[in-house]
Amino acid sequence: MLDKLLEALYNKIFVNIVINKHSVNLQVDICSKKGVIDSVEENFETSYINDAMLTFIKNYTAESPFYYISVLDISTQQGVIPTCSKNLLPRYHDLSDSEYKCHDKLWTYYTSKTDLYEIEKIYKDIGVDFIFSPFSILSKFFQDKISSHMALYVLVQENFVCLSVFEESKLLFGEYLDMENTQEHDDLLLDDIEDDIDLDLEEGINLEDIDVIDDVDDVDDFGDIEDLDSLEDIDEFSEDVEEEFYQESEEEIEENASSDGFNEDYQRFSLIQSAINRFYKDAKYESKFIENVYIADSVGISADLKKYLEEEMFLTVYVRKVDLGSELSSLAQEEMGL
């Protein structure tokens, strides 16, 4: 009863941390019962928390006892698996060093235990309430399309490319690719792509076999840190609105491109191309032919990435801008029932 009274007296503060290559983006959302009443964003030229960041955060968290710190996971040892069956998980990835969680009894996302511990250590002065996977953002951002479209969905970050293939909410494939360290599979060429590979997966998945992960010391249980089961439905866009909503003009994309955007976007194209080849070639996956690509752009890609995918791979590409800080805040607010 006392907690409810206190909640009525104070706003809720959501601090959202996005780590980039040479900077950290912080977004603070102040929420009342009516929703977000104020939002502040600041960039810091550092890769770790420093005194300036700490002061900035504490200036806002001091306003209310109800504050929540969210961090976007950028572990290179993370990914998704197209099953929740405990017996089938090892077929796709060795999870002995990972924390993992089943999403909606359909697919599993995982991340490195070591990197979770590192996040706890780095942010020990402020604490961390939620660690969200980029796959969570991707699946929520395109939920309206994922539920009804067979397509490749891509989240472009500054240093990473997060991608998944969905068919009517069913995950078929996904990878998290590091632009600096990922080795491309040059032996998988588009010219060698065979017809769709039919793979009969084991029937009768026992959902009771789904693992419940262990606690991560002082950090909240990973299953509680990120839970996508409560995602709200997004209204379907009409076909006319969809074209306008997702496709920016080349001029608009080029305005946002960095001076070295050409090289970065070619690298992103190469990573996406190689990932698609692995999806087609690897017998573990239920391969389907990809025609459409939906890109969530958080960095301001150039028109070249879209052009490469359309001209080299004959894909239809839709691009939509995404604000990672806002998406983190939205997920955290859902977790808190707002």
CSV table of C-alpha atoms in Angstrom, one decimal:
chain,number,residue,atom,x,y,z
A,1,MET,CA,0.0,0.0,0.0
A,2,LEU,CA,2.8,2.4,0.9
A,3,ASP,CA,4.6,1.6,-2.3
A,4,LYS,CA,1.5,2.4,-4.3
A,5,LEU,CA,1.2,5.7,-2.5
A,6,LEU,CA,4.8,6.6,-3.2
A,7,GLU,CA,4.4,5.7,-6.8
A,8,ALA,CA,1.5,8.1,-7.1
A,9,LEU,CA,3.7,10.9,-5.7
A,10,TYR,CA,6.8,10.4,-7.8
A,11,ASN,CA,7.4,10.3,-11.5
A,12,LYS,CA,9.3,7.3,-13.0
A,13,ILE,CA,12.8,8.0,-14.5
A,14,PHE,CA,14.0,5.8,-17.3
A,15,VAL,CA,17.7,6.1,-18.1
A,16,ASN,CA,18.7,4.4,-21.4
A,17,ILE,CA,22.3,3.7,-22.4
A,18,VAL,CA,23.4,3.0,-25.9
A,19,ILE,CA,27.2,2.3,-26.4
A,20,ASN,CA,28.7,3.2,-29.7
A,21,LYS,CA,32.2,2.9,-31.2
A,22,HIS,CA,33.6,6.1,-29.7
A,23,SER,CA,30.7,7.5,-27.7
A,24,VAL,CA,27.8,6.7,-25.4
A,25,ASN,CA,24.3,8.0,-26.0
A,26,LEU,CA,22.1,8.6,-23.0
A,27,GLN,CA,18.4,9.3,-23.1
A,28,VAL,CA,16.4,10.0,-20.0
A,29,ASP,CA,12.6,9.8,-20.1
A,30,ILE,CA,10.5,11.2,-17.3
A,31,CYS,CA,7.1,9.5,-17.0
A,32,SER,CA,4.0,10.2,-15.1
A,33,LYS,CA,0.8,8.1,-15.2
A,34,LYS,CA,-0.1,9.9,-18.4
A,35,GLY,CA,3.1,8.8,-20.2
A,36,VAL,CA,6.4,10.6,-21.1
A,37,ILE,CA,6.3,14.2,-19.9
A,38,ASP,CA,9.9,15.1,-20.6
A,39,SER,CA,12.8,13.6,-22.6
A,40,VAL,CA,16.5,14.6,-22.5
A,41,GLU,CA,19.3,13.2,-24.7
A,42,GLU,CA,23.1,13.6,-24.3
A,43,ASN,CA,26.2,12.2,-26.0
A,44,PHE,CA,29.5,11.5,-24.2
A,45,GLU,CA,32.8,11.0,-26.0
A,46,THR,CA,33.7,7.9,-24.1
A,47,SER,CA,33.1,4.1,-24.3
A,48,TYR,CA,32.7,3.7,-20.5
A,49,ILE,CA,30.9,5.5,-17.8
A,50,ASN,CA,32.9,8.5,-16.6
A,51,ASP,CA,32.3,11.3,-14.0
A,52,ALA,CA,30.4,13.5,-16.5
A,53,MET,CA,28.0,10.6,-17.4
A,54,LEU,CA,27.6,9.7,-13.7
A,55,THR,CA,26.8,13.2,-12.8
A,56,PHE,CA,24.3,13.5,-15.6
A,57,ILE,CA,22.5,10.4,-14.6
A,58,LYS,CA,22.4,11.1,-10.9
A,59,ASN,CA,21.0,14.6,-11.5
A,60,TYR,CA,17.9,12.8,-12.9
A,61,THR,CA,17.7,9.7,-10.7
A,62,ALA,CA,17.9,11.9,-7.6
A,63,GLU,CA,14.5,13.3,-8.5
A,64,SER,CA,12.6,10.0,-7.8
A,65,PRO,CA,13.2,6.8,-6.0
A,66,PHE,CA,11.6,5.1,-9.0
A,67,TYR,CA,14.3,5.0,-11.6
A,68,TYR,CA,15.4,2.3,-14.0
A,69,ILE,CA,18.7,1.9,-15.9
A,70,SER,CA,18.6,0.1,-19.2
A,71,VAL,CA,21.6,-0.9,-21.3
A,72,LEU,CA,21.6,-2.2,-24.9
A,73,ASP,CA,23.6,-5.4,-25.1
A,74,ILE,CA,26.4,-5.2,-27.6
A,75,SER,CA,28.0,-8.5,-26.7
A,76,THR,CA,29.6,-10.1,-29.8
A,77,GLN,CA,28.7,-13.5,-28.3
A,78,GLN,CA,25.0,-13.2,-28.7
A,79,GLY,CA,22.4,-14.5,-31.1
A,80,VAL,CA,19.1,-16.2,-31.6
A,81,ILE,CA,18.1,-19.8,-32.2
A,82,PRO,CA,14.9,-20.9,-34.0
A,83,THR,CA,13.6,-23.2,-31.3
A,84,CYS,CA,12.9,-23.4,-27.6
A,85,SER,CA,13.4,-27.1,-27.3
A,86,LYS,CA,16.2,-27.9,-24.9
A,87,ASN,CA,17.1,-30.9,-26.9
A,88,LEU,CA,17.5,-29.0,-30.1
A,89,LEU,CA,19.3,-25.9,-28.8
A,90,PRO,CA,22.8,-27.5,-28.9
A,91,ARG,CA,22.3,-28.2,-32.6
A,92,TYR,CA,22.6,-24.5,-33.2
A,93,HIS,CA,24.9,-23.1,-30.5
A,94,ASP,CA,26.9,-24.2,-27.5
A,95,LEU,CA,25.1,-22.3,-24.7
A,96,SER,CA,27.4,-23.4,-21.8
A,97,ASP,CA,28.8,-19.9,-21.5
A,98,SER,CA,25.6,-18.1,-22.2
A,99,GLU,CA,22.4,-16.9,-20.5
A,100,TYR,CA,19.4,-17.6,-22.6
A,101,LYS,CA,15.6,-17.2,-22.6
A,102,CYS,CA,12.8,-18.6,-24.7
A,103,HIS,CA,10.6,-15.9,-26.4
A,104,ASP,CA,6.9,-16.6,-26.7
A,105,LYS,CA,7.5,-20.4,-26.8
A,106,LEU,CA,8.9,-19.9,-30.4
A,107,TRP,CA,12.6,-19.0,-30.4
A,108,THR,CA,15.5,-18.4,-28.0
A,109,TYR,CA,17.8,-15.5,-27.6
A,110,TYR,CA,21.1,-15.7,-25.8
A,111,THR,CA,24.1,-13.6,-24.7
A,112,SER,CA,27.5,-14.0,-23.0
A,113,LYS,CA,27.6,-14.6,-19.2
A,114,THR,CA,31.0,-12.9,-19.1
A,115,ASP,CA,29.7,-9.8,-20.9
A,116,LEU,CA,26.7,-9.6,-18.5
A,117,TYR,CA,29.1,-9.7,-15.6
A,118,GLU,CA,31.2,-6.9,-17.3
A,119,ILE,CA,28.1,-4.7,-17.6
A,120,GLU,CA,27.4,-5.2,-13.9
A,121,LYS,CA,31.0,-4.2,-13.1
A,122,ILE,CA,31.1,-1.1,-15.4
A,123,TYR,CA,27.8,0.3,-14.1
A,124,LYS,CA,28.1,-0.7,-10.4
A,125,ASP,CA,27.9,2.9,-9.3
A,126,ILE,CA,24.4,3.3,-10.7
A,127,GLY,CA,23.2,-0.3,-11.1
A,128,VAL,CA,21.5,-1.9,-14.1
A,129,ASP,CA,17.9,-2.9,-14.1
A,130,PHE,CA,17.4,-4.1,-17.7
A,131,ILE,CA,19.8,-5.4,-20.3
A,132,PHE,CA,18.0,-5.5,-23.7
A,133,SER,CA,19.0,-7.6,-26.7
A,134,PRO,CA,19.1,-5.8,-30.1
A,135,PHE,CA,17.0,-8.8,-31.3
A,136,SER,CA,14.3,-7.5,-28.9
A,137,ILE,CA,14.4,-4.1,-30.5
A,138,LEU,CA,14.3,-5.6,-34.0
A,139,SER,CA,11.4,-7.9,-33.3
A,140,LYS,CA,9.4,-5.1,-31.6
A,141,PHE,CA,10.2,-2.5,-34.2
A,142,PHE,CA,9.0,-4.6,-37.1
A,143,GLN,CA,6.3,-6.6,-35.2
A,144,ASP,CA,3.6,-5.6,-37.6
A,145,LYS,CA,5.6,-7.0,-40.5
A,146,ILE,CA,7.0,-10.0,-38.7
A,147,SER,CA,3.5,-11.2,-37.9
A,148,SER,CA,2.4,-11.4,-41.5
A,149,HIS,CA,5.5,-11.1,-43.8
A,150,MET,CA,8.2,-13.5,-44.8
A,151,ALA,CA,11.3,-11.2,-45.0
A,152,LEU,CA,14.8,-10.4,-43.7
A,153,TYR,CA,14.8,-7.8,-40.9
A,154,VAL,CA,17.9,-5.9,-40.2
A,155,LEU,CA,18.9,-3.5,-37.4
A,156,VAL,CA,21.9,-1.4,-38.4
A,157,GLN,CA,24.0,-0.1,-35.5
A,158,GLU,CA,27.2,1.8,-35.6
A,159,ASN,CA,29.5,-1.3,-35.1
A,160,PHE,CA,27.1,-4.1,-35.6
A,161,VAL,CA,24.4,-5.6,-37.9
A,162,CYS,CA,21.6,-7.5,-36.2
A,163,LEU,CA,19.5,-9.6,-38.6
A,164,SER,CA,16.7,-12.1,-38.5
A,165,VAL,CA,14.5,-14.0,-41.0
A,166,PHE,CA,10.9,-14.3,-39.9
A,167,GLU,CA,7.9,-15.9,-41.6
A,168,GLU,CA,4.6,-15.1,-39.9
A,169,SER,CA,6.2,-14.6,-36.5
A,170,LYS,CA,8.3,-17.8,-36.9
A,171,LEU,CA,12.0,-17.2,-36.6
A,172,LEU,CA,13.9,-19.1,-39.3
A,173,PHE,CA,17.4,-17.6,-38.8
A,174,GLY,CA,19.3,-14.8,-37.1
A,175,GLU,CA,22.8,-13.5,-36.5
A,176,TYR,CA,24.6,-10.6,-34.7
A,177,LEU,CA,27.5,-9.5,-36.8
A,178,ASP,CA,30.5,-7.4,-35.7
A,179,MET,CA,31.7,-5.1,-38.4
A,180,GLU,CA,35.2,-5.1,-37.1
A,181,ASN,CA,35.8,-8.7,-36.3
A,182,THR,CA,33.4,-10.9,-38.3
A,183,GLN,CA,35.2,-13.0,-40.9
A,184,GLU,CA,33.3,-13.3,-44.1
A,185,HIS,CA,32.6,-16.7,-45.7
A,186,ASP,CA,33.9,-16.0,-49.2
A,187,ASP,CA,33.3,-19.7,-50.2
A,188,LEU,CA,29.5,-19.1,-50.0
A,189,LEU,CA,28.8,-17.3,-53.3
A,190,LEU,CA,25.4,-16.3,-54.5
A,191,ASP,CA,25.9,-18.1,-57.8
A,192,ASP,CA,26.0,-21.4,-55.8
A,193,ILE,CA,22.8,-20.8,-54.0
A,194,GLU,CA,20.6,-23.9,-54.4
A,195,ASP,CA,16.8,-24.0,-54.3
A,196,ASP,CA,15.0,-23.9,-50.9
A,197,ILE,CA,16.3,-26.5,-48.6
A,198,ASP,CA,13.5,-28.5,-46.9
A,199,LEU,CA,14.4,-29.6,-43.5
A,200,ASP,CA,12.0,-31.6,-41.3
A,201,LEU,CA,12.6,-30.5,-37.8
A,202,GLU,CA,11.7,-32.8,-34.9
A,203,GLU,CA,8.0,-32.7,-34.0
A,204,GLY,CA,6.5,-32.6,-30.6
A,205,ILE,CA,8.7,-29.9,-28.9
A,206,ASN,CA,8.3,-30.3,-25.2
A,207,LEU,CA,8.0,-26.7,-23.9
A,208,GLU,CA,8.6,-27.9,-20.3
A,209,ASP,CA,12.2,-28.6,-21.3
A,210,ILE,CA,12.9,-24.9,-21.8
A,211,ASP,CA,15.7,-23.8,-19.5
A,212,VAL,CA,15.3,-21.3,-16.8
A,213,ILE,CA,18.6,-19.5,-16.4
A,214,ASP,CA,20.5,-18.9,-13.2
A,215,ASP,CA,20.8,-15.5,-11.5
A,216,VAL,CA,23.6,-13.2,-12.6
A,217,ASP,CA,24.9,-12.1,-9.1
A,218,ASP,CA,23.4,-8.7,-8.4
A,219,VAL,CA,22.1,-8.1,-11.9
A,220,ASP,CA,18.4,-9.1,-12.2
A,221,ASP,CA,17.6,-12.5,-13.7
A,222,PHE,CA,18.2,-12.3,-17.5
A,223,GLY,CA,14.7,-13.6,-18.1
A,224,ASP,CA,13.3,-10.7,-16.1
A,225,ILE,CA,15.8,-8.2,-17.6
A,226,GLU,CA,14.3,-8.9,-21.1
A,227,ASP,CA,10.9,-10.3,-21.8
A,228,LEU,CA,9.2,-9.8,-25.1
A,229,ASP,CA,6.0,-11.7,-24.3
A,230,SER,CA,4.1,-8.5,-23.4
A,231,LEU,CA,4.8,-6.6,-26.6
A,232,GLU,CA,1.9,-4.6,-27.7
A,233,ASP,CA,0.5,-5.1,-31.2
A,234,ILE,CA,1.2,-2.4,-33.7
A,235,ASP,CA,-1.5,-1.4,-36.1
A,236,GLU,CA,-1.1,-2.6,-39.7
A,237,PHE,CA,-0.1,0.1,-42.2
A,238,SER,CA,-1.9,0.3,-45.5
A,239,GLU,CA,0.1,-0.5,-48.5
A,240,ASP,CA,0.1,3.2,-49.5
A,241,VAL,CA,1.4,4.3,-46.1
A,242,GLU,CA,3.9,1.5,-46.0
A,243,GLU,CA,5.7,2.7,-49.1
A,244,GLU,CA,6.0,6.2,-47.7
A,245,PHE,CA,6.8,5.1,-44.2
A,246,TYR,CA,9.7,2.7,-45.0
A,247,GLN,CA,11.3,4.1,-48.1
A,248,GLU,CA,13.2,7.3,-47.8
A,249,SER,CA,14.5,9.1,-50.8
A,250,GLU,CA,18.1,8.6,-51.8
A,251,GLU,CA,18.7,12.3,-51.1
A,252,GLU,CA,17.4,11.9,-47.5
A,253,ILE,CA,19.6,8.9,-46.9
A,254,GLU,CA,22.7,10.5,-48.4
A,255,GLU,CA,22.2,13.6,-46.2
A,256,ASN,CA,22.6,11.4,-43.1
A,257,ALA,CA,25.6,9.4,-44.4
A,258,SER,CA,29.0,9.9,-42.9
A,259,SER,CA,32.0,10.7,-45.0
A,260,ASP,CA,33.1,7.1,-44.8
A,261,GLY,CA,29.6,5.8,-45.2
A,262,PHE,CA,30.4,4.3,-48.6
A,263,ASN,CA,33.0,1.9,-47.1
A,264,GLU,CA,30.9,1.1,-44.1
A,265,ASP,CA,27.7,0.4,-46.1
A,266,TYR,CA,29.6,-1.9,-48.5
A,267,GLN,CA,30.9,-3.8,-45.4
A,268,ARG,CA,27.3,-4.0,-44.1
A,269,PHE,CA,26.2,-5.3,-47.5
A,270,SER,CA,28.9,-7.9,-47.5
A,271,LEU,CA,28.0,-9.1,-44.0
A,272,ILE,CA,24.3,-9.3,-45.0
A,273,GLN,CA,25.1,-11.1,-48.2
A,274,SER,CA,27.2,-13.7,-46.4
A,275,ALA,CA,24.6,-14.2,-43.7
A,276,ILE,CA,21.9,-14.8,-46.4
A,277,ASN,CA,24.2,-17.3,-48.0
A,278,ARG,CA,24.6,-19.2,-44.7
A,279,PHE,CA,20.9,-19.2,-44.3
A,280,TYR,CA,20.5,-20.7,-47.7
A,281,LYS,CA,23.3,-23.2,-47.4
A,282,ASP,CA,23.3,-24.4,-43.8
A,283,ALA,CA,21.1,-27.5,-43.5
A,284,LYS,CA,20.3,-26.6,-39.9
A,285,TYR,CA,17.9,-23.9,-41.0
A,286,GLU,CA,14.5,-24.1,-42.7
A,287,SER,CA,15.6,-22.1,-45.7
A,288,LYS,CA,13.1,-20.0,-47.7
A,289,PHE,CA,13.7,-17.6,-50.6
A,290,ILE,CA,14.1,-14.0,-49.4
A,291,GLU,CA,12.5,-11.3,-51.5
A,292,ASN,CA,12.0,-8.4,-49.1
A,293,VAL,CA,14.3,-6.7,-46.6
A,294,TYR,CA,13.2,-4.3,-43.9
A,295,ILE,CA,16.1,-2.2,-42.4
A,296,ALA,CA,15.9,-0.3,-39.1
A,297,ASP,CA,18.5,2.4,-39.5
A,298,SER,CA,20.0,3.9,-36.3
A,299,VAL,CA,23.1,5.5,-37.9
A,300,GLY,CA,22.0,7.2,-41.1
A,301,ILE,CA,23.1,4.8,-43.8
A,302,SER,CA,23.8,6.1,-47.3
A,303,ALA,CA,21.7,5.2,-50.4
A,304,ASP,CA,24.5,2.7,-51.3
A,305,LEU,CA,23.4,-0.1,-48.9
A,306,LYS,CA,19.9,-0.1,-50.3
A,307,LYS,CA,21.3,0.0,-53.9
A,308,TYR,CA,23.7,-2.9,-53.3
A,309,LEU,CA,21.0,-5.1,-51.9
A,310,GLU,CA,18.6,-4.3,-54.7
A,311,GLU,CA,21.0,-4.4,-57.7
A,312,GLU,CA,23.3,-7.2,-56.6
A,313,MET,CA,20.8,-9.4,-54.8
A,314,PHE,CA,17.6,-8.4,-56.5
A,315,LEU,CA,15.9,-7.7,-53.2
A,316,THR,CA,13.1,-5.2,-52.4
A,317,VAL,CA,14.4,-3.0,-49.6
A,318,TYR,CA,12.5,-0.7,-47.2
A,319,VAL,CA,14.4,1.6,-44.8
A,320,ARG,CA,13.0,3.1,-41.6
A,321,LYS,CA,14.9,5.2,-39.1
A,322,VAL,CA,15.0,4.0,-35.5
A,323,ASP,CA,16.0,5.8,-32.3
A,324,LEU,CA,17.7,3.1,-30.1
A,325,GLY,CA,17.3,5.2,-26.9
A,326,SER,CA,13.6,5.6,-27.4
A,327,GLU,CA,13.2,1.9,-28.2
A,328,LEU,CA,15.1,0.9,-25.0
A,329,SER,CA,12.8,3.2,-23.0
A,330,SER,CA,9.7,1.7,-24.6
A,331,LEU,CA,10.8,-1.8,-23.7
A,332,ALA,CA,11.6,-0.7,-20.1
A,333,GLN,CA,8.3,1.0,-19.7
A,334,GLU,CA,6.5,-2.1,-20.9
A,335,GLU,CA,8.4,-4.1,-18.3
A,336,MET,CA,7.2,-1.7,-15.6
A,337,GLY,CA,3.6,-1.9,-16.8
A,338,LEU,CA,3.4,1.6,-18.3
